[in-house]
JSON list of C-alpha atoms in Angstrom, two decimals:
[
{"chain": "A", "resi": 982, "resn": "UNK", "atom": "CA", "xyz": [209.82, -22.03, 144.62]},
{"chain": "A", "resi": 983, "resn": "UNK", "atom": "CA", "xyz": [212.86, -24.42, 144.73]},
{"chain": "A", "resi": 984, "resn": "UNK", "atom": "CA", "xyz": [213.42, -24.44, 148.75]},
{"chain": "A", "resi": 985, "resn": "UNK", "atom": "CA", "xyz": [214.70, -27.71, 149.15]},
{"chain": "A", "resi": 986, "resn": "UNK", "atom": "CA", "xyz": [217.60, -26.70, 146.73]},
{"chain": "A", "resi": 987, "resn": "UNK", "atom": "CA", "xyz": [218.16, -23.69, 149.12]},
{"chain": "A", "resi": 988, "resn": "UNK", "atom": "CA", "xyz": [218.46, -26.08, 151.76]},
{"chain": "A", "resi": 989, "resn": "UNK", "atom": "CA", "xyz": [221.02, -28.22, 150.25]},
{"chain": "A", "resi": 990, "resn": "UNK", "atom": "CA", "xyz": [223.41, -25.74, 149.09]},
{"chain": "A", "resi": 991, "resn": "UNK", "atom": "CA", "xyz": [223.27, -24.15, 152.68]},
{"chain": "A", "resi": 992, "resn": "UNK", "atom": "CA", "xyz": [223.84, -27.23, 153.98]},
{"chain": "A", "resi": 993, "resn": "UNK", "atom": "CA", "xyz": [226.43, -28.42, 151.73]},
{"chain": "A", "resi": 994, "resn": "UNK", "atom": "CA", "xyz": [228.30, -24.86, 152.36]},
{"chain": "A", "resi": 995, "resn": "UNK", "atom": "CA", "xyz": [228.31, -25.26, 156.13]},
{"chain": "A", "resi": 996, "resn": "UNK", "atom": "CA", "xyz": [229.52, -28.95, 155.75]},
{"chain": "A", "resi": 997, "resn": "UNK", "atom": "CA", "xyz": [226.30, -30.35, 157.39]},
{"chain": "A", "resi": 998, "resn": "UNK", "atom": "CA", "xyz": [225.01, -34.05, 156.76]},
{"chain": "A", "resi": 999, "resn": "UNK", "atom": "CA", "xyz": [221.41, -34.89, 156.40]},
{"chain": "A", "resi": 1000, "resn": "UNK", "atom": "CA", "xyz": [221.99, -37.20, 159.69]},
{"chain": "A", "resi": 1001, "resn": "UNK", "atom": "CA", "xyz": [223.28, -34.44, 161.33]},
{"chain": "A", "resi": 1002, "resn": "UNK", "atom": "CA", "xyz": [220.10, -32.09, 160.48]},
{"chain": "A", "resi": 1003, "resn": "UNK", "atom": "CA", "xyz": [218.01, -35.02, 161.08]},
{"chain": "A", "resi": 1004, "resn": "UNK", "atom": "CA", "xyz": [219.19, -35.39, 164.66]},
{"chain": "A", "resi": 1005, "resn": "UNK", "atom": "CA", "xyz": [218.44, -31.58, 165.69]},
{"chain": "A", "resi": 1006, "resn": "UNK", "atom": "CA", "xyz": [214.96, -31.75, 164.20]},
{"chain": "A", "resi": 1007, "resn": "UNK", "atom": "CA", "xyz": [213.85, -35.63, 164.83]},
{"chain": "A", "resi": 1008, "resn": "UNK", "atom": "CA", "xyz": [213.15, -35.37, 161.11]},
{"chain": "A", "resi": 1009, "resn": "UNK", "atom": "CA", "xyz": [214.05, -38.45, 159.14]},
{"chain": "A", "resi": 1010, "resn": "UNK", "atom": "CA", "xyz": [216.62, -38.71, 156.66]},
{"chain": "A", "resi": 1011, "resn": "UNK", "atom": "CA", "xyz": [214.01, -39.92, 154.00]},
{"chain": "A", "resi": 1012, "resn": "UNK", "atom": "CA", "xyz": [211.65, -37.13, 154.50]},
{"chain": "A", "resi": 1013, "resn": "UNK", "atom": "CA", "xyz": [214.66, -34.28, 154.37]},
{"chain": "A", "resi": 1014, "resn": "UNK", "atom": "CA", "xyz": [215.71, -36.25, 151.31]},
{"chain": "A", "resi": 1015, "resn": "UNK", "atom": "CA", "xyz": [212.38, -35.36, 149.73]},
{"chain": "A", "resi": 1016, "resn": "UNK", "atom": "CA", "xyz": [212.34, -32.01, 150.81]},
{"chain": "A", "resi": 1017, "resn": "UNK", "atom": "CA", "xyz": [215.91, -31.44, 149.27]},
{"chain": "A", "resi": 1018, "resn": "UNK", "atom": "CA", "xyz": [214.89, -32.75, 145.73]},
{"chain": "A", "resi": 1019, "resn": "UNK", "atom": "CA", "xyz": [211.46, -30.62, 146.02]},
{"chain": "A", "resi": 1020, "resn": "UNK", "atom": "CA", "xyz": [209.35, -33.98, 146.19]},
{"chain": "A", "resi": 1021, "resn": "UNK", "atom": "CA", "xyz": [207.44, -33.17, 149.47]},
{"chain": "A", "resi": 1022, "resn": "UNK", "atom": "CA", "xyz": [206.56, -29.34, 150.84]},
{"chain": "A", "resi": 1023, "resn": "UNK", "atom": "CA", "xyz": [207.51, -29.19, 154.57]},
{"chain": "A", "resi": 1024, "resn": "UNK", "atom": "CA", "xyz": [205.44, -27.39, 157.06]},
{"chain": "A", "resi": 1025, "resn": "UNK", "atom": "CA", "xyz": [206.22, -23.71, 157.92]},
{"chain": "A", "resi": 1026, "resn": "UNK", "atom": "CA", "xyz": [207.46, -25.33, 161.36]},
{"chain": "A", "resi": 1027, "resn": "UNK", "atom": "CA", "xyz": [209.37, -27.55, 160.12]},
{"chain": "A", "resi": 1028, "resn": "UNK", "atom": "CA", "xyz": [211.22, -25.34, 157.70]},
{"chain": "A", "resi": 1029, "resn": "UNK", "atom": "CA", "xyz": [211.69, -23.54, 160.72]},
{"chain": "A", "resi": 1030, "resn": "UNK", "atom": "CA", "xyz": [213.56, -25.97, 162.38]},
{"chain": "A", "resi": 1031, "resn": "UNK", "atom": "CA", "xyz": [215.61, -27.11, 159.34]},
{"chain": "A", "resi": 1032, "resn": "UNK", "atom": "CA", "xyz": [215.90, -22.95, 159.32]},
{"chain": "A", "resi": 1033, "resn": "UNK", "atom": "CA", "xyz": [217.59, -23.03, 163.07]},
{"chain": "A", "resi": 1034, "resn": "UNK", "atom": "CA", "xyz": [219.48, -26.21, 162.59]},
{"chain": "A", "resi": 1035, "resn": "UNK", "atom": "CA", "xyz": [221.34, -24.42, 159.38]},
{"chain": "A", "resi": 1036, "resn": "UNK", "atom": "CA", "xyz": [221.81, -21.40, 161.73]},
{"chain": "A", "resi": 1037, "resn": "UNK", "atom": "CA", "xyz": [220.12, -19.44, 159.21]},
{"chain": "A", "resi": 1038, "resn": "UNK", "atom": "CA", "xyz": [217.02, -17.11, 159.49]},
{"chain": "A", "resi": 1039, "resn": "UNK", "atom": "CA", "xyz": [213.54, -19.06, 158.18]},
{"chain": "A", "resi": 1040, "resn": "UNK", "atom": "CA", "xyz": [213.15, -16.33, 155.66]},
{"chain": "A", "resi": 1041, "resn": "UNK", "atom": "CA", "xyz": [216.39, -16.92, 153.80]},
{"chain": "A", "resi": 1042, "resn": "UNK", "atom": "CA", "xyz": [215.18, -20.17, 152.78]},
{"chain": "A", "resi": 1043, "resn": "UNK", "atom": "CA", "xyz": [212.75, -18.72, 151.16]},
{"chain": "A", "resi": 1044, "resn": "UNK", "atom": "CA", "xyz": [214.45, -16.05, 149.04]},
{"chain": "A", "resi": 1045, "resn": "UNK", "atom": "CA", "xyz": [214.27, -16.84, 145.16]},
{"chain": "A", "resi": 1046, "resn": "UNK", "atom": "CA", "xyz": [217.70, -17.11, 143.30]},
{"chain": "A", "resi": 1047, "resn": "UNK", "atom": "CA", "xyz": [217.34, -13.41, 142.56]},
{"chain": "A", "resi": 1048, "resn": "UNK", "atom": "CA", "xyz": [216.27, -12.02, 145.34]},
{"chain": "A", "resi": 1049, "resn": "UNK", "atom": "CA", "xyz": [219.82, -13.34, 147.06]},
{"chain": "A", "resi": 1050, "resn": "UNK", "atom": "CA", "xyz": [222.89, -10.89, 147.32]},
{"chain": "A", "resi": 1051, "resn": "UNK", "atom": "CA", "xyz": [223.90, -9.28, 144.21]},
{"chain": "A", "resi": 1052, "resn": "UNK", "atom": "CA", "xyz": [227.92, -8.67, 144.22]},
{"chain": "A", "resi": 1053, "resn": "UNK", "atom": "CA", "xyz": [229.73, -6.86, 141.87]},
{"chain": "A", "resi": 1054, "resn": "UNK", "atom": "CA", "xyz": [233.17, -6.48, 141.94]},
{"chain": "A", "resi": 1055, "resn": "UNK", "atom": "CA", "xyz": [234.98, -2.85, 141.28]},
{"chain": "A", "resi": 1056, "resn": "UNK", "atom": "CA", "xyz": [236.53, -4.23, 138.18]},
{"chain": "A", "resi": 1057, "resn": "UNK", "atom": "CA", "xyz": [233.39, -5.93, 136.86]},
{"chain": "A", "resi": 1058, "resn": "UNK", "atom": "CA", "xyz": [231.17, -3.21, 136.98]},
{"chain": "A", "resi": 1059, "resn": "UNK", "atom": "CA", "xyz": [229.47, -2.10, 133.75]},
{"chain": "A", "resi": 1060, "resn": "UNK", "atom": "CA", "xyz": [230.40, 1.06, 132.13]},
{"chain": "A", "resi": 1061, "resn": "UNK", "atom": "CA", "xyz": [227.86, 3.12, 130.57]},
{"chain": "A", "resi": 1062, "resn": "UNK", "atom": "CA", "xyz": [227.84, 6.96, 129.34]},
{"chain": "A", "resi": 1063, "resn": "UNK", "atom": "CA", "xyz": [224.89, 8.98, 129.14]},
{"chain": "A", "resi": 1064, "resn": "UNK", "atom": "CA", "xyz": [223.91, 12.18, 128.66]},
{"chain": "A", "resi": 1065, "resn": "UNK", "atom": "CA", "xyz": [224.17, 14.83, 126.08]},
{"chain": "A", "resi": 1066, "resn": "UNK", "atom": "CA", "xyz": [227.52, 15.28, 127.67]},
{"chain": "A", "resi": 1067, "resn": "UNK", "atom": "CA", "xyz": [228.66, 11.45, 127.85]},
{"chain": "A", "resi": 1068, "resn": "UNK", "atom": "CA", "xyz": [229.36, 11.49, 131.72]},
{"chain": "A", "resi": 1069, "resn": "UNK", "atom": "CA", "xyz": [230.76, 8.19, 132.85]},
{"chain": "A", "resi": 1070, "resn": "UNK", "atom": "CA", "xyz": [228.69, 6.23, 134.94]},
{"chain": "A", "resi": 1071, "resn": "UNK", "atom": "CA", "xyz": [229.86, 2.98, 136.54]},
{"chain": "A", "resi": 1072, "resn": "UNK", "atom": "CA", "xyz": [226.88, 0.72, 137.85]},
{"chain": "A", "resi": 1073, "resn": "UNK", "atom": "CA", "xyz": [227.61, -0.28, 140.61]},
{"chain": "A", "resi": 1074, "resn": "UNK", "atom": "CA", "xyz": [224.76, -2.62, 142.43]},
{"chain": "A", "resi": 1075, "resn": "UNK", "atom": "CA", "xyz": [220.70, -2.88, 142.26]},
{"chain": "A", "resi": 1076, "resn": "UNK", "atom": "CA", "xyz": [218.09, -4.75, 143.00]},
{"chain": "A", "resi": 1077, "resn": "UNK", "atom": "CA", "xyz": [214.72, -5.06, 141.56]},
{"chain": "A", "resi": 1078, "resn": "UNK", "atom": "CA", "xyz": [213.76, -1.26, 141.91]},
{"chain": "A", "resi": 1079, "resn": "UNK", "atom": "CA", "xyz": [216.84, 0.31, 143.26]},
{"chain": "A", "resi": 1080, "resn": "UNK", "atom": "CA", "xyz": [219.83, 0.65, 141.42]},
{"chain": "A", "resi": 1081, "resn": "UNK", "atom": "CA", "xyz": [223.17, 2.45, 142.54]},
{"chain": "A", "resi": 1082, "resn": "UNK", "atom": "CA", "xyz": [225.77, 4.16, 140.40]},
{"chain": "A", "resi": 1083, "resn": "UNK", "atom": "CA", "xyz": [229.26, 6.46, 140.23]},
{"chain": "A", "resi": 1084, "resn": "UNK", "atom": "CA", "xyz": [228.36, 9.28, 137.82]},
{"chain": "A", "resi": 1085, "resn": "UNK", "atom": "CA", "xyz": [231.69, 11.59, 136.84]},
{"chain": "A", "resi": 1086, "resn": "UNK", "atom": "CA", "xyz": [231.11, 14.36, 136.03]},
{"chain": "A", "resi": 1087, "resn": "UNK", "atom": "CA", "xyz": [234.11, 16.74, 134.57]},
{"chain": "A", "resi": 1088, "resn": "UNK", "atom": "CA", "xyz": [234.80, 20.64, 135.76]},
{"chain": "A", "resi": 1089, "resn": "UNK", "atom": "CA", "xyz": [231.89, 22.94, 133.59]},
{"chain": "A", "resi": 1090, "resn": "UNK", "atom": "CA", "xyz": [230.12, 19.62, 132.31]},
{"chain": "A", "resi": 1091, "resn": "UNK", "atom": "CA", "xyz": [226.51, 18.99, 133.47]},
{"chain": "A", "resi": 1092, "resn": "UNK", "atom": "CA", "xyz": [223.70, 16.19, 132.97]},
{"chain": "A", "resi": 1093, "resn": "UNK", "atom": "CA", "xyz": [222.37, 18.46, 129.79]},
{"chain": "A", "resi": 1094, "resn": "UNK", "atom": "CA", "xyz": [221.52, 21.59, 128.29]},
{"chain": "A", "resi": 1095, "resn": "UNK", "atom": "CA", "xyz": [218.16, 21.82, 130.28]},
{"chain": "A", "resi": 1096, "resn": "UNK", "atom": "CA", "xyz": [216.68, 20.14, 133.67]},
{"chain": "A", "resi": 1097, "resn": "UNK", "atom": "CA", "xyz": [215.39, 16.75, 132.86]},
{"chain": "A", "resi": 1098, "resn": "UNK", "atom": "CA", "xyz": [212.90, 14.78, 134.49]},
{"chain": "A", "resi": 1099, "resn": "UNK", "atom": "CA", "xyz": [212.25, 10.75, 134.30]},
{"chain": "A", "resi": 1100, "resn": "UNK", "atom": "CA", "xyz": [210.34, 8.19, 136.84]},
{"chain": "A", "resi": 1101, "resn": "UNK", "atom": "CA", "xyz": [211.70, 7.62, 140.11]},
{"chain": "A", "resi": 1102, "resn": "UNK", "atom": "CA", "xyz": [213.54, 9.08, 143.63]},
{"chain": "A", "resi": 1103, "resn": "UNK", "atom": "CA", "xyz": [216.82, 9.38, 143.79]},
{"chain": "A", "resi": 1104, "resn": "UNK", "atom": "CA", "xyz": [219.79, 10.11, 146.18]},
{"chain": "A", "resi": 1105, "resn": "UNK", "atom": "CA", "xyz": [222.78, 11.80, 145.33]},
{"chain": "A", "resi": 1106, "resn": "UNK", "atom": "CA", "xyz": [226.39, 11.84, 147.65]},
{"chain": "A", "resi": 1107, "resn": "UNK", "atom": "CA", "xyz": [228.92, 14.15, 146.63]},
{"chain": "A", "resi": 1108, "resn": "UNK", "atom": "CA", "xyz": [232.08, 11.96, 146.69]},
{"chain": "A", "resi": 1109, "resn": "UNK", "atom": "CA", "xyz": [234.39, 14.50, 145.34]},
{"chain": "A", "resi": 1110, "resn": "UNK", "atom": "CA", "xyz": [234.45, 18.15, 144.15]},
{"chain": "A", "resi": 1111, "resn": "UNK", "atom": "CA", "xyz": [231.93, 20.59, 143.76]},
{"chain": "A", "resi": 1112, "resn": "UNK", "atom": "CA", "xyz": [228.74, 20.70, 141.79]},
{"chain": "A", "resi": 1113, "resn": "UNK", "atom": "CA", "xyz": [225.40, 22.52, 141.62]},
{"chain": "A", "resi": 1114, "resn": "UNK", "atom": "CA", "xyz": [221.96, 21.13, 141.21]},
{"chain": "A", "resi": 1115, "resn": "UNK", "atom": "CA", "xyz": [218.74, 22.52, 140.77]},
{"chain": "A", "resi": 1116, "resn": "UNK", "atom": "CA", "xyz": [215.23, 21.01, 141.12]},
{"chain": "A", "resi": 1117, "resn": "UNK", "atom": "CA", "xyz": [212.41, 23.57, 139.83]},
{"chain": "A", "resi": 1118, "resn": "UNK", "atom": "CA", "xyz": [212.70, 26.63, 142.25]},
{"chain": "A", "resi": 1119, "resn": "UNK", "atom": "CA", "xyz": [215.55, 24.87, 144.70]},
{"chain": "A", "resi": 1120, "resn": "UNK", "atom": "CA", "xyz": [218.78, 25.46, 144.38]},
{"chain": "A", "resi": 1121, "resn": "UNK", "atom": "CA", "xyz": [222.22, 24.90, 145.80]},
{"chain": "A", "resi": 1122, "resn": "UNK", "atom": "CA", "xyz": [226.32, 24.10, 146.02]},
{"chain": "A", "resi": 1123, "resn": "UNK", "atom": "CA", "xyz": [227.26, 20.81, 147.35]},
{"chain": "A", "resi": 1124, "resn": "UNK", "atom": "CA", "xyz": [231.04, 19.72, 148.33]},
{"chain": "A", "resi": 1125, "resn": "UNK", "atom": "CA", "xyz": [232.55, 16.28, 149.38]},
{"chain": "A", "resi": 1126, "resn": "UNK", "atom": "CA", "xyz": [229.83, 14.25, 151.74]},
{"chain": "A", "resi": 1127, "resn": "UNK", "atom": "CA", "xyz": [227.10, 16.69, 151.11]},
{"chain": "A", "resi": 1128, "resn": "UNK", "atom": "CA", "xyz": [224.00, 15.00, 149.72]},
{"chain": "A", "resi": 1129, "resn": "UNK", "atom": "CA", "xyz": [220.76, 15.75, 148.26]},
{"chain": "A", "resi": 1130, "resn": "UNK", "atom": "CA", "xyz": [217.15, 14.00, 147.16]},
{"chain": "A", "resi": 1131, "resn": "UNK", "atom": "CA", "xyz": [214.79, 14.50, 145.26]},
{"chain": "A", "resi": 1132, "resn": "UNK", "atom": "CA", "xyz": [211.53, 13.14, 143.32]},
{"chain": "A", "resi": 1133, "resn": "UNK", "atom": "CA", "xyz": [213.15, 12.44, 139.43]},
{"chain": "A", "resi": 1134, "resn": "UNK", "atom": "CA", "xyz": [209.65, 13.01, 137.66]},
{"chain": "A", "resi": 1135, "resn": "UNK", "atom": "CA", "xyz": [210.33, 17.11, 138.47]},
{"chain": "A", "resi": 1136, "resn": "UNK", "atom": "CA", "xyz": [212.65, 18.28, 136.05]},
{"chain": "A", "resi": 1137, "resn": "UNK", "atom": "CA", "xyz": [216.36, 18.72, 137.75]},
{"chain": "A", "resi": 1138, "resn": "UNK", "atom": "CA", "xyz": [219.78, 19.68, 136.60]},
{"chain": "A", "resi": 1139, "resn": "UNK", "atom": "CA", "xyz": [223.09, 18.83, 137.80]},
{"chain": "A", "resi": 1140, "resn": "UNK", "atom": "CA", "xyz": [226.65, 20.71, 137.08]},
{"chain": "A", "resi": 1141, "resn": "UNK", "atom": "CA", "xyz": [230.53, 20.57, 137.80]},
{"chain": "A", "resi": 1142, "resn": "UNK", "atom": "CA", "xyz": [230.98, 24.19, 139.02]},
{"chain": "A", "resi": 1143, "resn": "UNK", "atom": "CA", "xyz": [234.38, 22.95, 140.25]},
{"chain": "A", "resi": 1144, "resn": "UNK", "atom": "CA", "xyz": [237.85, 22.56, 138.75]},
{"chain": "A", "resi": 1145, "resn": "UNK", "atom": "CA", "xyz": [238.19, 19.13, 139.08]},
{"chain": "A", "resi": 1146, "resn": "UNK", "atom": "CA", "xyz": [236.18, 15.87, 138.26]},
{"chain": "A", "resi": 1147, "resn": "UNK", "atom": "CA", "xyz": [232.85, 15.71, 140.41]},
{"chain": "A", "resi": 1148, "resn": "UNK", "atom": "CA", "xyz": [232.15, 12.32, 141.35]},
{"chain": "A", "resi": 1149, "resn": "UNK", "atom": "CA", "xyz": [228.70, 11.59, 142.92]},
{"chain": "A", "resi": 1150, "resn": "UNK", "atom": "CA", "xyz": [227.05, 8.23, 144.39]},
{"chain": "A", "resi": 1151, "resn": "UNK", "atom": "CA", "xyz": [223.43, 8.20, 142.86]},
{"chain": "A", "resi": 1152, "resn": "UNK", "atom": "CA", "xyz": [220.86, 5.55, 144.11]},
{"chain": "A", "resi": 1153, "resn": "UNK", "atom": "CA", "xyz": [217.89, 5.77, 142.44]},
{"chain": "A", "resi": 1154, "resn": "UNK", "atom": "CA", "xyz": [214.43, 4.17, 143.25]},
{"chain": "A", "resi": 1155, "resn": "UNK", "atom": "CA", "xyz": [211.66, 2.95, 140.59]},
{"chain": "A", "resi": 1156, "resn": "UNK", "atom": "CA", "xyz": [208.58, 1.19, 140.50]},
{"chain": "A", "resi": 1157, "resn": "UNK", "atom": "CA", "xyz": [209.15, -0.44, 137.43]},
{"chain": "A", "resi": 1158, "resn": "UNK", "atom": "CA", "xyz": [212.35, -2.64, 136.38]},
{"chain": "A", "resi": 1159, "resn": "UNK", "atom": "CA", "xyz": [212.40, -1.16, 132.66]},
{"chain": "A", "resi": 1160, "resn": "UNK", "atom": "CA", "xyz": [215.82, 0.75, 132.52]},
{"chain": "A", "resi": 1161, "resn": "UNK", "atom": "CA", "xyz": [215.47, 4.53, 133.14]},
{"chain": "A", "resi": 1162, "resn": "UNK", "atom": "CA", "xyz": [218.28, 7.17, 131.72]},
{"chain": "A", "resi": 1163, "resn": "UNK", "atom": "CA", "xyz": [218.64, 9.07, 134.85]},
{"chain": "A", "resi": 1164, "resn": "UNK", "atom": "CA", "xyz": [221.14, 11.71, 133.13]}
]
């Protein structure tokens, strides 16, 4: 865990001197020194208080390099198509075991010939137009800002029955981190 390098980019971002950090903690400047360059391993409490004099919450100090906000910018999202039909999904943000995406979906086009089923939950908004989707015996229309859920591993189905494109927020939950095609 690199902490102490967590600590000095915070610190370095909110324009904050080791003397001034020393002086709300009564830590010294050669011990915070250590700590910054990973030499020494502070005490919970006294990450706590390097934690409150960085006005930042003890946990974020802790968060590995991955684990840290994940931004994507609209025109740097990856552009994938999947399908049998080649519907355009943009990718829009994920973690670890959720991942969130823009699926469009044209008027009469669907995710397949037949319901498909893969690992994982998902959660679908209807951002515009109309479509249809079916999970085993359930059934039903959606329109703009409806939404809908369901467990992936029972096979489901989802169509344009509109005239325009259908364009629907997915966020879909795994366990695992191997990539999953959700279409």
């Amino acid at each position: 865990m690199d902490i102490g390098s967590n600590i000095r980019a915070i610190r370095k971002r909110k324009n904050i001197t080791i003397a001034q950090i020393c002086e709300e903690t009564g830590l010294s400047q050669g011990f915070l020194s250590q700590v910054e360059t990973n030499k020494t391993s502070p005490s919970i409490a006294t990450l706590e208080h390097i934690a409150q004099a960085l006005k930042v919450p003890l946990a974020y100090l802790l968060l590995k390099k991955e684990e840290r906000m994940h931004i994507v910018r609209k025109e740097e999202r990856k552009v994938t198509t999947s399908g049998s039909q080649q519907l355009k999904v943009e990718h829009l943000s994920s973690t670890k075991n959720v991942k969130m995406m823009l699926v469009e979906v044209p008027p009469g086009a669907s995710t397949g010939d037949a319901p498909h089923a893969h690992e994982g939950e998902e959660v679908h908004v209807v951002i515009k137009g109309r479509v249809y989707a079916e999970q085993g015996e359930d059934s039903a229309e959606f329109g703009e800002g409806d939404s809908f859920a369901w467990n992936a591993c029972t096979p489901h189905f989802v169509k344009n029955i509109g005239d325009e494109l259908a364009i629907i927020l997915i966020s879909v939950y795994t366990e695992s981190e191997q990539p999953v095609d959700y279409l």
